[in-house]
Amino acid sequence: MAILAKHPEGPRYHLLSRHLVGRSRGADLQMTEPTVSGEHAVLRWTGREWQLQDLGSRNGTIVDGRRLASGERVQLAVGAAIAFGQADNAWRLIDDAAPTIMALPADGGEPIIAGNDLLALPSEERPDAVAYRDATGDWVFEQGGESLRVADRQTVRVGGRDFVLRVPDLIAATWDNSSPSPLLAALTLRFSVSSDEEFIALTAHDGHHSIDLGARAHHAVLLTLARCRLEDRKAQAADRGGAPLETSEGWIYQDELASKLTMDETHLNVAVFRCRRQLAEAGIIGAASIIERRRPTREVRLGVSRIEIVTV
């Protein structure tokens, strides 16, 4: 996530997709310097890059030593030096990554930033609630087996604390089909399982990629959900005498899944988060949808339909 830092050694601010700078109460980066206008400038993510626009400020905006014309818009790169109103009100763009969802503790403290568009609250070690972008591009908040779409500045309560969600005001990036990153929906999951099921290794592959995800304890969640899909597929094919309906296969209530795995729902939430995080860190596009939820029920299922299970 992009960071704008006061130069040379001042506070750092994570940038929203549209970040207003000025002295007004509505500014995202609120300044007190009298040379800064109420709405002085705005930084904006275009989907490809960061831009800065002077908003007709009285004392101007300087980027890399050049004073911008009133209303002028310029592209920013890492290291860009920016001054608002006067030369010694100096800032620097030290990170130009795309914006993502973050949570601001209502009682103060550092913001909690999503990693790979996956936000865990109150922490990754204790993911009682998770926010992520779903397959339709909407931001979804999951807690207690239920999910809802969220909007910018929405307040949520997790672990006895209130958090204000800051949600990027932009659509999901268009997936480039020439990208080296694999798309979750195009993958086949292959489970290699020992006879005692103490060992569950997972690989994901398509026509261009083969990703070794190793053997992890949380793969038991994915394996159980994979078996639910395969069992439903077999039963539907027998009942219908033909191809099953993919949209109806594999759904299971969360408490039933926890019972099958002999764990409570708190530990199940941790395992689900670890599944999503592992796939996201492997560079898989849409990794959070590895576990799907069906609103308004508490049903979940594996988000991949192509499945192979072998005993090793």
PDB file of C-alpha atoms in Angstrom:
ATOM      1  CA  MET A   1       0.000   0.000   0.000  1.00  0.00           C
ATOM      2  CA  ALA A   2       1.348   3.431  -0.926  1.00  0.00           C
ATOM      3  CA  ILE A   3       2.936   5.523   1.831  1.00  0.00           C
ATOM      4  CA  LEU A   4       3.476   9.280   1.961  1.00  0.00           C
ATOM      5  CA  ALA A   5       6.023  10.309   4.615  1.00  0.00           C
ATOM      6  CA  LYS A   6       6.897  13.706   6.061  1.00  0.00           C
ATOM      7  CA  HIS A   7      10.486  14.558   5.124  1.00  0.00           C
ATOM      8  CA  PRO A   8      13.028  14.048   6.544  1.00  0.00           C
ATOM      9  CA  GLU A   9      11.791  12.154   9.607  1.00  0.00           C
ATOM     10  CA  GLY A  10       8.102  12.600  10.201  1.00  0.00           C
ATOM     11  CA  PRO A  11       4.863  10.642  10.306  1.00  0.00           C
ATOM     12  CA  ARG A  12       3.836   8.224   7.582  1.00  0.00           C
ATOM     13  CA  TYR A  13       0.394   7.909   6.050  1.00  0.00           C
ATOM     14  CA  HIS A  14      -1.034   5.018   4.045  1.00  0.00           C
ATOM     15  CA  LEU A  15      -2.798   6.428   1.013  1.00  0.00           C
ATOM     16  CA  LEU A  16      -6.443   5.834   0.224  1.00  0.00           C
ATOM     17  CA  SER A  17      -7.449   5.426  -3.420  1.00  0.00           C
ATOM     18  CA  ARG A  18      -8.403   9.144  -3.319  1.00  0.00           C
ATOM     19  CA  HIS A  19      -6.477  11.017  -0.639  1.00  0.00           C
ATOM     20  CA  LEU A  20      -7.366  14.675  -0.056  1.00  0.00           C
ATOM     21  CA  VAL A  21      -4.663  16.933   1.407  1.00  0.00           C
ATOM     22  CA  GLY A  22      -5.546  20.210   3.111  1.00  0.00           C
ATOM     23  CA  ARG A  23      -6.583  22.059   6.269  1.00  0.00           C
ATOM     24  CA  SER A  24     -10.296  21.225   6.041  1.00  0.00           C
ATOM     25  CA  ARG A  25     -11.894  18.759   8.420  1.00  0.00           C
ATOM     26  CA  GLY A  26     -12.737  16.552   5.472  1.00  0.00           C
ATOM     27  CA  ALA A  27      -9.106  16.150   4.425  1.00  0.00           C
ATOM     28  CA  ASP A  28      -7.651  12.650   4.675  1.00  0.00           C
ATOM     29  CA  LEU A  29      -4.229  14.179   5.366  1.00  0.00           C
ATOM     30  CA  GLN A  30      -5.112  17.160   7.511  1.00  0.00           C
ATOM     31  CA  MET A  31      -2.445  19.844   7.888  1.00  0.00           C
ATOM     32  CA  THR A  32      -2.248  22.872  10.141  1.00  0.00           C
ATOM     33  CA  GLU A  33       0.264  25.004   8.198  1.00  0.00           C
ATOM     34  CA  PRO A  34      -1.401  28.348   7.303  1.00  0.00           C
ATOM     35  CA  THR A  35       0.122  28.230   3.818  1.00  0.00           C
ATOM     36  CA  VAL A  36      -1.898  25.077   3.024  1.00  0.00           C
ATOM     37  CA  SER A  37      -5.345  25.602   1.497  1.00  0.00           C
ATOM     38  CA  GLY A  38      -8.500  23.991   2.841  1.00  0.00           C
ATOM     39  CA  GLU A  39      -8.543  21.560  -0.077  1.00  0.00           C
ATOM     40  CA  HIS A  40      -5.008  21.899  -1.345  1.00  0.00           C
ATOM     41  CA  ALA A  41      -4.276  18.812  -3.469  1.00  0.00           C
ATOM     42  CA  VAL A  42      -5.421  15.273  -4.040  1.00  0.00           C
ATOM     43  CA  LEU A  43      -3.494  12.042  -4.618  1.00  0.00           C
ATOM     44  CA  ARG A  44      -5.372   9.469  -6.656  1.00  0.00           C
ATOM     45  CA  TRP A  45      -4.789   5.876  -7.778  1.00  0.00           C
ATOM     46  CA  THR A  46      -5.743   5.465 -11.444  1.00  0.00           C
ATOM     47  CA  GLY A  47      -5.639   1.675 -11.496  1.00  0.00           C
ATOM     48  CA  ARG A  48      -2.100   1.747 -12.871  1.00  0.00           C
ATOM     49  CA  GLU A  49      -0.277   4.596 -11.133  1.00  0.00           C
ATOM     50  CA  TRP A  50      -0.490   7.356  -8.551  1.00  0.00           C
ATOM     51  CA  GLN A  51      -1.242  10.885  -9.649  1.00  0.00           C
ATOM     52  CA  LEU A  52      -1.203  14.191  -7.765  1.00  0.00           C
ATOM     53  CA  GLN A  53      -3.374  17.157  -8.677  1.00  0.00           C
ATOM     54  CA  ASP A  54      -3.154  20.659  -7.306  1.00  0.00           C
ATOM     55  CA  LEU A  55      -6.682  21.879  -6.525  1.00  0.00           C
ATOM     56  CA  GLY A  56      -6.096  25.552  -7.259  1.00  0.00           C
ATOM     57  CA  SER A  57      -4.282  26.111  -3.975  1.00  0.00           C
ATOM     58  CA  ARG A  58      -3.274  29.668  -3.070  1.00  0.00           C
ATOM     59  CA  ASN A  59       0.400  28.883  -2.402  1.00  0.00           C
ATOM     60  CA  GLY A  60       0.872  26.021  -4.818  1.00  0.00           C
ATOM     61  CA  THR A  61       2.207  22.461  -4.856  1.00  0.00           C
ATOM     62  CA  ILE A  62       5.780  21.553  -5.780  1.00  0.00           C
ATOM     63  CA  VAL A  63       6.720  18.130  -7.182  1.00  0.00           C
ATOM     64  CA  ASP A  64      10.399  17.251  -7.603  1.00  0.00           C
ATOM     65  CA  GLY A  65      11.329  20.943  -7.511  1.00  0.00           C
ATOM     66  CA  ARG A  66       8.732  22.127 -10.043  1.00  0.00           C
ATOM     67  CA  ARG A  67       5.740  24.210  -9.055  1.00  0.00           C
ATOM     68  CA  LEU A  68       2.544  22.839 -10.595  1.00  0.00           C
ATOM     69  CA  ALA A  69       0.126  25.044 -12.446  1.00  0.00           C
ATOM     70  CA  SER A  70      -3.239  25.518 -10.786  1.00  0.00           C
ATOM     71  CA  GLY A  71      -5.248  22.346 -11.378  1.00  0.00           C
ATOM     72  CA  GLU A  72      -2.309  20.539 -12.978  1.00  0.00           C
ATOM     73  CA  ARG A  73      -2.108  16.767 -12.612  1.00  0.00           C
ATOM     74  CA  VAL A  74       1.165  14.802 -12.627  1.00  0.00           C
ATOM     75  CA  GLN A  75       2.210  11.178 -12.333  1.00  0.00           C
ATOM     76  CA  LEU A  76       4.120  10.166  -9.203  1.00  0.00           C
ATOM     77  CA  ALA A  77       6.844   7.551  -8.820  1.00  0.00           C
ATOM     78  CA  VAL A  78       8.563   6.142  -5.739  1.00  0.00           C
ATOM     79  CA  GLY A  79      10.829   8.791  -4.247  1.00  0.00           C
ATOM     80  CA  ALA A  80       8.828  11.741  -5.564  1.00  0.00           C
ATOM     81  CA  ALA A  81       9.432  14.847  -3.428  1.00  0.00           C
ATOM     82  CA  ILE A  82       6.291  16.890  -2.753  1.00  0.00           C
ATOM     83  CA  ALA A  83       5.846  20.210  -0.953  1.00  0.00           C
ATOM     84  CA  PHE A  84       2.455  21.667  -0.070  1.00  0.00           C
ATOM     85  CA  GLY A  85       2.208  25.453   0.261  1.00  0.00           C
ATOM     86  CA  GLN A  86       5.865  26.076   1.105  1.00  0.00           C
ATOM     87  CA  ALA A  87       9.177  24.336   0.396  1.00  0.00           C
ATOM     88  CA  ASP A  88       9.820  23.211   3.975  1.00  0.00           C
ATOM     89  CA  ASN A  89       6.439  21.413   4.194  1.00  0.00           C
ATOM     90  CA  ALA A  90       8.171  18.558   2.430  1.00  0.00           C
ATOM     91  CA  TRP A  91       6.891  15.023   1.874  1.00  0.00           C
ATOM     92  CA  ARG A  92       8.094  11.996  -0.042  1.00  0.00           C
ATOM     93  CA  LEU A  93       6.279   9.074  -1.681  1.00  0.00           C
ATOM     94  CA  ILE A  94       8.189   6.106  -0.263  1.00  0.00           C
ATOM     95  CA  ASP A  95       5.888   3.360  -1.577  1.00  0.00           C
ATOM     96  CA  ASP A  96       3.677   3.418  -4.675  1.00  0.00           C
ATOM     97  CA  ALA A  97       1.814   0.125  -4.293  1.00  0.00           C
ATOM     98  CA  ALA A  98      -1.891  -0.036  -5.123  1.00  0.00           C
ATOM     99  CA  PRO A  99      -4.378   0.867  -2.380  1.00  0.00           C
ATOM    100  CA  THR A 100      -6.087  -1.890  -0.435  1.00  0.00           C
ATOM    101  CA  ILE A 101      -8.565  -2.206   2.391  1.00  0.00           C
ATOM    102  CA  MET A 102      -7.452  -1.188   5.876  1.00  0.00           C
ATOM    103  CA  ALA A 103      -9.003  -0.849   9.329  1.00  0.00           C
ATOM    104  CA  LEU A 104      -8.560   2.124  11.650  1.00  0.00           C
ATOM    105  CA  PRO A 105      -9.015   1.315  15.359  1.00  0.00           C
ATOM    106  CA  ALA A 106     -11.708   3.675  16.670  1.00  0.00           C
ATOM    107  CA  ASP A 107      -9.831   3.972  19.960  1.00  0.00           C
ATOM    108  CA  GLY A 108      -6.634   5.055  18.199  1.00  0.00           C
ATOM    109  CA  GLY A 109      -3.513   3.220  17.188  1.00  0.00           C
ATOM    110  CA  GLU A 110      -1.854   2.177  13.959  1.00  0.00           C
ATOM    111  CA  PRO A 111      -4.031   1.145  11.003  1.00  0.00           C
ATOM    112  CA  ILE A 112      -4.267  -2.540  10.187  1.00  0.00           C
ATOM    113  CA  ILE A 113      -3.409  -3.066   6.523  1.00  0.00           C
ATOM    114  CA  ALA A 114      -4.551  -5.927   4.331  1.00  0.00           C
ATOM    115  CA  GLY A 115      -1.918  -8.223   2.889  1.00  0.00           C
ATOM    116  CA  ASN A 116      -2.699  -9.396  -0.652  1.00  0.00           C
ATOM    117  CA  ASP A 117      -6.169  -7.801  -0.279  1.00  0.00           C
ATOM    118  CA  LEU A 118      -6.884 -10.024   2.741  1.00  0.00           C
ATOM    119  CA  LEU A 119      -7.568  -8.183   6.017  1.00  0.00           C
ATOM    120  CA  ALA A 120      -7.698 -10.068   9.326  1.00  0.00           C
ATOM    121  CA  LEU A 121      -9.117  -8.527  12.497  1.00  0.00           C
ATOM    122  CA  PRO A 122      -8.040  -8.038  15.178  1.00  0.00           C
ATOM    123  CA  SER A 123      -4.830  -9.658  13.826  1.00  0.00           C
ATOM    124  CA  GLU A 124      -3.527 -12.386  11.528  1.00  0.00           C
ATOM    125  CA  GLU A 125      -2.760 -14.493  14.620  1.00  0.00           C
ATOM    126  CA  ARG A 126      -6.402 -14.160  15.680  1.00  0.00           C
ATOM    127  CA  PRO A 127      -8.539 -13.714  12.557  1.00  0.00           C
ATOM    128  CA  ASP A 128     -11.945 -13.454  14.244  1.00  0.00           C
ATOM    129  CA  ALA A 129     -13.122 -11.535  11.185  1.00  0.00           C
ATOM    130  CA  VAL A 130     -11.787 -11.249   7.645  1.00  0.00           C
ATOM    131  CA  ALA A 131     -12.391  -8.777   4.820  1.00  0.00           C
ATOM    132  CA  TYR A 132     -11.480  -9.520   1.204  1.00  0.00           C
ATOM    133  CA  ARG A 133     -12.499  -8.849  -2.379  1.00  0.00           C
ATOM    134  CA  ASP A 134     -14.812 -11.560  -3.712  1.00  0.00           C
ATOM    135  CA  ALA A 135     -15.078 -12.946  -7.237  1.00  0.00           C
ATOM    136  CA  THR A 136     -17.474 -10.144  -8.270  1.00  0.00           C
ATOM    137  CA  GLY A 137     -15.024  -7.436  -7.139  1.00  0.00           C
ATOM    138  CA  ASP A 138     -17.006  -6.432  -4.044  1.00  0.00           C
ATOM    139  CA  TRP A 139     -15.400  -6.114  -0.624  1.00  0.00           C
ATOM    140  CA  VAL A 140     -16.859  -8.677   1.770  1.00  0.00           C
ATOM    141  CA  PHE A 141     -16.616  -8.850   5.552  1.00  0.00           C
ATOM    142  CA  GLU A 142     -16.892 -12.260   7.246  1.00  0.00           C
ATOM    143  CA  GLN A 143     -17.531 -12.793  10.931  1.00  0.00           C
ATOM    144  CA  GLY A 144     -19.185 -15.554  12.938  1.00  0.00           C
ATOM    145  CA  GLY A 145     -19.938 -17.628   9.859  1.00  0.00           C
ATOM    146  CA  GLU A 146     -21.809 -14.788   8.176  1.00  0.00           C
ATOM    147  CA  SER A 147     -20.746 -12.369   5.468  1.00  0.00           C
ATOM    148  CA  LEU A 148     -21.856  -8.985   4.180  1.00  0.00           C
ATOM    149  CA  ARG A 149     -20.684  -6.457   1.631  1.00  0.00           C
ATOM    150  CA  VAL A 150     -19.007  -3.433   3.156  1.00  0.00           C
ATOM    151  CA  ALA A 151     -18.628   0.199   2.167  1.00  0.00           C
ATOM    152  CA  ASP A 152     -16.026   2.836   2.907  1.00  0.00           C
ATOM    153  CA  ARG A 153     -16.067   4.226   6.471  1.00  0.00           C
ATOM    154  CA  GLN A 154     -18.253   1.382   7.728  1.00  0.00           C
ATOM    155  CA  THR A 155     -17.699   0.565  11.409  1.00  0.00           C
ATOM    156  CA  VAL A 156     -17.373  -3.065  12.485  1.00  0.00           C
ATOM    157  CA  ARG A 157     -16.925  -4.500  15.937  1.00  0.00           C
ATOM    158  CA  VAL A 158     -14.432  -7.325  16.449  1.00  0.00           C
ATOM    159  CA  GLY A 159     -13.035  -8.661  19.710  1.00  0.00           C
ATOM    160  CA  GLY A 160     -14.710  -5.935  21.730  1.00  0.00           C
ATOM    161  CA  ARG A 161     -13.172  -3.121  19.634  1.00  0.00           C
ATOM    162  CA  ASP A 162     -14.609  -0.912  16.927  1.00  0.00           C
ATOM    163  CA  PHE A 163     -12.784  -0.515  13.625  1.00  0.00           C
ATOM    164  CA  VAL A 164     -13.516   1.872  10.762  1.00  0.00           C
ATOM    165  CA  LEU A 165     -12.971   0.210   7.394  1.00  0.00           C
ATOM    166  CA  ARG A 166     -11.399   2.289   4.648  1.00  0.00           C
ATOM    167  CA  VAL A 167     -12.319   0.621   1.383  1.00  0.00           C
ATOM    168  CA  PRO A 168     -10.642   1.527  -1.939  1.00  0.00           C
ATOM    169  CA  ASP A 169     -13.022   3.397  -4.236  1.00  0.00           C
ATOM    170  CA  LEU A 170     -12.203   1.506  -7.382  1.00  0.00           C
ATOM    171  CA  ILE A 171     -13.144  -1.623  -9.253  1.00  0.00           C
ATOM    172  CA  ALA A 172     -10.947  -4.694  -9.200  1.00  0.00           C
ATOM    173  CA  ALA A 173      -8.105  -4.554 -11.691  1.00  0.00           C
ATOM    174  CA  THR A 174      -8.772  -6.248 -15.024  1.00  0.00           C
ATOM    175  CA  TRP A 175      -6.994  -9.563 -15.107  1.00  0.00           C
ATOM    176  CA  ASP A 176      -4.383  -9.733 -17.848  1.00  0.00           C
ATOM    177  CA  ASN A 177      -4.574 -13.182 -19.458  1.00  0.00           C
ATOM    178  CA  SER A 178      -0.913 -12.903 -20.429  1.00  0.00           C
ATOM    179  CA  SER A 179       0.055 -12.401 -16.782  1.00  0.00           C
ATOM    180  CA  PRO A 180       2.371 -14.963 -15.168  1.00  0.00           C
ATOM    181  CA  SER A 181      -0.003 -15.059 -12.183  1.00  0.00           C
ATOM    182  CA  PRO A 182      -2.531 -17.928 -12.218  1.00  0.00           C
ATOM    183  CA  LEU A 183      -6.266 -17.382 -11.810  1.00  0.00           C
ATOM    184  CA  LEU A 184      -7.948 -19.425  -9.064  1.00  0.00           C
ATOM    185  CA  ALA A 185     -10.992 -20.256 -11.183  1.00  0.00           C
ATOM    186  CA  ALA A 186      -8.757 -21.832 -13.853  1.00  0.00           C
ATOM    187  CA  LEU A 187      -6.848 -24.127 -11.493  1.00  0.00           C
ATOM    188  CA  THR A 188      -7.128 -27.818 -10.691  1.00  0.00           C
ATOM    189  CA  LEU A 189      -6.351 -28.804  -7.110  1.00  0.00           C
ATOM    190  CA  ARG A 190      -4.510 -32.085  -6.627  1.00  0.00           C
ATOM    191  CA  PHE A 191      -4.440 -33.557  -3.112  1.00  0.00           C
ATOM    192  CA  SER A 192      -1.860 -36.214  -2.259  1.00  0.00           C
ATOM    193  CA  VAL A 193      -3.056 -37.905   0.927  1.00  0.00           C
ATOM    194  CA  SER A 194      -1.412 -40.578   3.060  1.00  0.00           C
ATOM    195  CA  SER A 195      -3.538 -43.579   4.062  1.00  0.00           C
ATOM    196  CA  ASP A 196      -3.715 -42.350   7.668  1.00  0.00           C
ATOM    197  CA  GLU A 197      -4.432 -38.788   6.439  1.00  0.00           C
ATOM    198  CA  GLU A 198      -1.647 -37.374   8.583  1.00  0.00           C
ATOM    199  CA  PHE A 199      -0.008 -36.066   5.392  1.00  0.00           C
ATOM    200  CA  ILE A 200      -1.954 -33.849   2.977  1.00  0.00           C
ATOM    201  CA  ALA A 201       0.093 -32.235   0.215  1.00  0.00           C
ATOM    202  CA  LEU A 202      -1.467 -29.884  -2.296  1.00  0.00           C
ATOM    203  CA  THR A 203      -0.529 -28.737  -5.766  1.00  0.00           C
ATOM    204  CA  ALA A 204      -2.447 -26.355  -8.020  1.00  0.00           C
ATOM    205  CA  HIS A 205      -2.040 -26.472 -11.769  1.00  0.00           C
ATOM    206  CA  ASP A 206      -3.457 -25.352 -15.076  1.00  0.00           C
ATOM    207  CA  GLY A 207      -2.091 -25.401 -18.604  1.00  0.00           C
ATOM    208  CA  HIS A 208       0.658 -22.914 -17.759  1.00  0.00           C
ATOM    209  CA  HIS A 209       1.387 -23.187 -14.028  1.00  0.00           C
ATOM    210  CA  SER A 210       2.191 -25.797 -11.441  1.00  0.00           C
ATOM    211  CA  ILE A 211       2.276 -24.506  -7.877  1.00  0.00           C
ATOM    212  CA  ASP A 212       3.548 -26.732  -5.093  1.00  0.00           C
ATOM    213  CA  LEU A 213       1.750 -25.679  -1.910  1.00  0.00           C
ATOM    214  CA  GLY A 214       3.430 -28.350   0.197  1.00  0.00           C
ATOM    215  CA  ALA A 215       1.896 -30.232   3.115  1.00  0.00           C
ATOM    216  CA  ARG A 216       0.088 -28.086   5.677  1.00  0.00           C
ATOM    217  CA  ALA A 217      -2.319 -28.857   8.511  1.00  0.00           C
ATOM    218  CA  HIS A 218      -4.857 -26.396   7.114  1.00  0.00           C
ATOM    219  CA  HIS A 219      -5.085 -28.404   3.886  1.00  0.00           C
ATOM    220  CA  ALA A 220      -7.416 -30.712   5.824  1.00  0.00           C
ATOM    221  CA  VAL A 221     -10.096 -28.021   5.495  1.00  0.00           C
ATOM    222  CA  LEU A 222      -9.699 -27.904   1.716  1.00  0.00           C
ATOM    223  CA  LEU A 223      -9.602 -31.702   1.452  1.00  0.00           C
ATOM    224  CA  THR A 224     -12.826 -32.092   3.430  1.00  0.00           C
ATOM    225  CA  LEU A 225     -14.553 -29.491   1.273  1.00  0.00           C
ATOM    226  CA  ALA A 226     -13.185 -31.138  -1.879  1.00  0.00           C
ATOM    227  CA  ARG A 227     -14.719 -34.441  -0.820  1.00  0.00           C
ATOM    228  CA  CYS A 228     -18.047 -32.713  -0.205  1.00  0.00           C
ATOM    229  CA  ARG A 229     -18.040 -31.465  -3.793  1.00  0.00           C
ATOM    230  CA  LEU A 230     -17.101 -34.840  -5.213  1.00  0.00           C
ATOM    231  CA  GLU A 231     -19.717 -36.674  -3.125  1.00  0.00           C
ATOM    232  CA  ASP A 232     -22.453 -34.257  -4.205  1.00  0.00           C
ATOM    233  CA  ARG A 233     -21.328 -34.505  -7.816  1.00  0.00           C
ATOM    234  CA  LYS A 234     -21.575 -38.296  -7.724  1.00  0.00           C
ATOM    235  CA  ALA A 235     -24.976 -38.271  -5.990  1.00  0.00           C
ATOM    236  CA  GLN A 236     -26.432 -35.680  -8.361  1.00  0.00           C
ATOM    237  CA  ALA A 237     -25.182 -37.539 -11.406  1.00  0.00           C
ATOM    238  CA  ALA A 238     -26.878 -40.716 -10.169  1.00  0.00           C
ATOM    239  CA  ASP A 239     -30.145 -38.911  -9.393  1.00  0.00           C
ATOM    240  CA  ARG A 240     -30.276 -36.881 -12.596  1.00  0.00           C
ATOM    241  CA  GLY A 241     -28.812 -39.483 -14.886  1.00  0.00           C
ATOM    242  CA  GLY A 242     -26.509 -36.858 -16.342  1.00  0.00           C
ATOM    243  CA  ALA A 243     -24.241 -33.940 -15.528  1.00  0.00           C
ATOM    244  CA  PRO A 244     -24.701 -32.490 -12.013  1.00  0.00           C
ATOM    245  CA  LEU A 245     -25.422 -28.836 -11.321  1.00  0.00           C
ATOM    246  CA  GLU A 246     -22.098 -27.306 -10.300  1.00  0.00           C
ATOM    247  CA  THR A 247     -23.810 -24.399  -8.532  1.00  0.00           C
ATOM    248  CA  SER A 248     -25.444 -26.723  -6.001  1.00  0.00           C
ATOM    249  CA  GLU A 249     -22.584 -29.072  -5.200  1.00  0.00           C
ATOM    250  CA  GLY A 250     -20.342 -29.077  -2.166  1.00  0.00           C
ATOM    251  CA  TRP A 251     -22.173 -26.757   0.232  1.00  0.00           C
ATOM    252  CA  ILE A 252     -21.894 -27.597   3.929  1.00  0.00           C
ATOM    253  CA  TYR A 253     -22.824 -25.678   7.064  1.00  0.00           C
ATOM    254  CA  GLN A 254     -19.844 -24.251   8.896  1.00  0.00           C
ATOM    255  CA  ASP A 255     -20.640 -25.972  12.192  1.00  0.00           C
ATOM    256  CA  GLU A 256     -20.947 -29.309  10.370  1.00  0.00           C
ATOM    257  CA  LEU A 257     -17.581 -28.735   8.712  1.00  0.00           C
ATOM    258  CA  ALA A 258     -16.001 -27.931  12.085  1.00  0.00           C
ATOM    259  CA  SER A 259     -17.484 -31.160  13.487  1.00  0.00           C
ATOM    260  CA  LYS A 260     -16.054 -33.215  10.600  1.00  0.00           C
ATOM    261  CA  LEU A 261     -12.634 -31.715  11.309  1.00  0.00           C
ATOM    262  CA  THR A 262     -13.019 -32.188  15.100  1.00  0.00           C
ATOM    263  CA  MET A 263     -12.259 -28.536  15.787  1.00  0.00           C
ATOM    264  CA  ASP A 264     -14.214 -25.612  17.143  1.00  0.00           C
ATOM    265  CA  GLU A 265     -15.280 -22.772  14.868  1.00  0.00           C
ATOM    266  CA  THR A 266     -12.600 -20.425  16.207  1.00  0.00           C
ATOM    267  CA  HIS A 267      -9.858 -22.809  15.064  1.00  0.00           C
ATOM    268  CA  LEU A 268     -11.733 -23.373  11.803  1.00  0.00           C
ATOM    269  CA  ASN A 269     -11.671 -19.622  11.117  1.00  0.00           C
ATOM    270  CA  VAL A 270      -7.904 -19.617  11.669  1.00  0.00           C
ATOM    271  CA  ALA A 271      -7.453 -22.548   9.283  1.00  0.00           C
ATOM    272  CA  VAL A 272      -9.623 -20.912   6.609  1.00  0.00           C
ATOM    273  CA  PHE A 273      -7.615 -17.695   6.887  1.00  0.00           C
ATOM    274  CA  ARG A 274      -4.358 -19.635   6.531  1.00  0.00           C
ATOM    275  CA  CYS A 275      -5.679 -21.373   3.402  1.00  0.00           C
ATOM    276  CA  ARG A 276      -6.534 -18.059   1.816  1.00  0.00           C
ATOM    277  CA  ARG A 277      -3.290 -16.411   2.866  1.00  0.00           C
ATOM    278  CA  GLN A 278      -1.140 -19.246   1.527  1.00  0.00           C
ATOM    279  CA  LEU A 279      -2.753 -19.119  -1.905  1.00  0.00           C
ATOM    280  CA  ALA A 280      -2.556 -15.319  -1.979  1.00  0.00           C
ATOM    281  CA  GLU A 281       1.143 -15.390  -1.077  1.00  0.00           C
ATOM    282  CA  ALA A 282       1.651 -17.918  -3.888  1.00  0.00           C
ATOM    283  CA  GLY A 283       0.442 -15.216  -6.287  1.00  0.00           C
ATOM    284  CA  ILE A 284      -2.893 -16.812  -7.164  1.00  0.00           C
ATOM    285  CA  ILE A 285      -5.426 -14.247  -8.393  1.00  0.00           C
ATOM    286  CA  GLY A 286      -8.713 -14.446  -6.478  1.00  0.00           C
ATOM    287  CA  ALA A 287      -7.186 -16.572  -3.708  1.00  0.00           C
ATOM    288  CA  ALA A 288      -9.745 -15.516  -1.069  1.00  0.00           C
ATOM    289  CA  SER A 289     -12.467 -17.312  -3.035  1.00  0.00           C
ATOM    290  CA  ILE A 290     -10.844 -20.681  -2.319  1.00  0.00           C
ATOM    291  CA  ILE A 291     -13.534 -20.799   0.382  1.00  0.00           C
ATOM    292  CA  GLU A 292     -16.933 -19.578  -0.810  1.00  0.00           C
ATOM    293  CA  ARG A 293     -19.848 -18.570   1.397  1.00  0.00           C
ATOM    294  CA  ARG A 294     -23.520 -18.654   0.476  1.00  0.00           C
ATOM    295  CA  ARG A 295     -25.428 -15.696   1.880  1.00  0.00           C
ATOM    296  CA  PRO A 296     -27.504 -15.474   4.029  1.00  0.00           C
ATOM    297  CA  THR A 297     -26.812 -19.022   5.233  1.00  0.00           C
ATOM    298  CA  ARG A 298     -23.729 -20.199   7.139  1.00  0.00           C
ATOM    299  CA  GLU A 299     -22.840 -22.598   4.327  1.00  0.00           C
ATOM    300  CA  VAL A 300     -19.367 -22.818   2.826  1.00  0.00           C
ATOM    301  CA  ARG A 301     -17.743 -24.792   0.043  1.00  0.00           C
ATOM    302  CA  LEU A 302     -14.492 -25.189  -1.875  1.00  0.00           C
ATOM    303  CA  GLY A 303     -14.225 -22.474  -4.521  1.00  0.00           C
ATOM    304  CA  VAL A 304     -12.588 -24.726  -7.133  1.00  0.00           C
ATOM    305  CA  SER A 305     -14.533 -27.390  -9.024  1.00  0.00           C
ATOM    306  CA  ARG A 306     -11.626 -29.252 -10.663  1.00  0.00           C
ATOM    307  CA  ILE A 307     -10.337 -31.647  -8.026  1.00  0.00           C
ATOM    308  CA  GLU A 308      -8.028 -34.673  -7.936  1.00  0.00           C
ATOM    309  CA  ILE A 309      -7.423 -36.792  -4.809  1.00  0.00           C
ATOM    310  CA  VAL A 310      -4.765 -39.512  -4.769  1.00  0.00           C
ATOM    311  CA  THR A 311      -3.517 -41.750  -1.978  1.00  0.00           C
ATOM    312  CA  VAL A 312       0.246 -41.879  -1.508  1.00  0.00           C
TER     313      VAL A 312
END
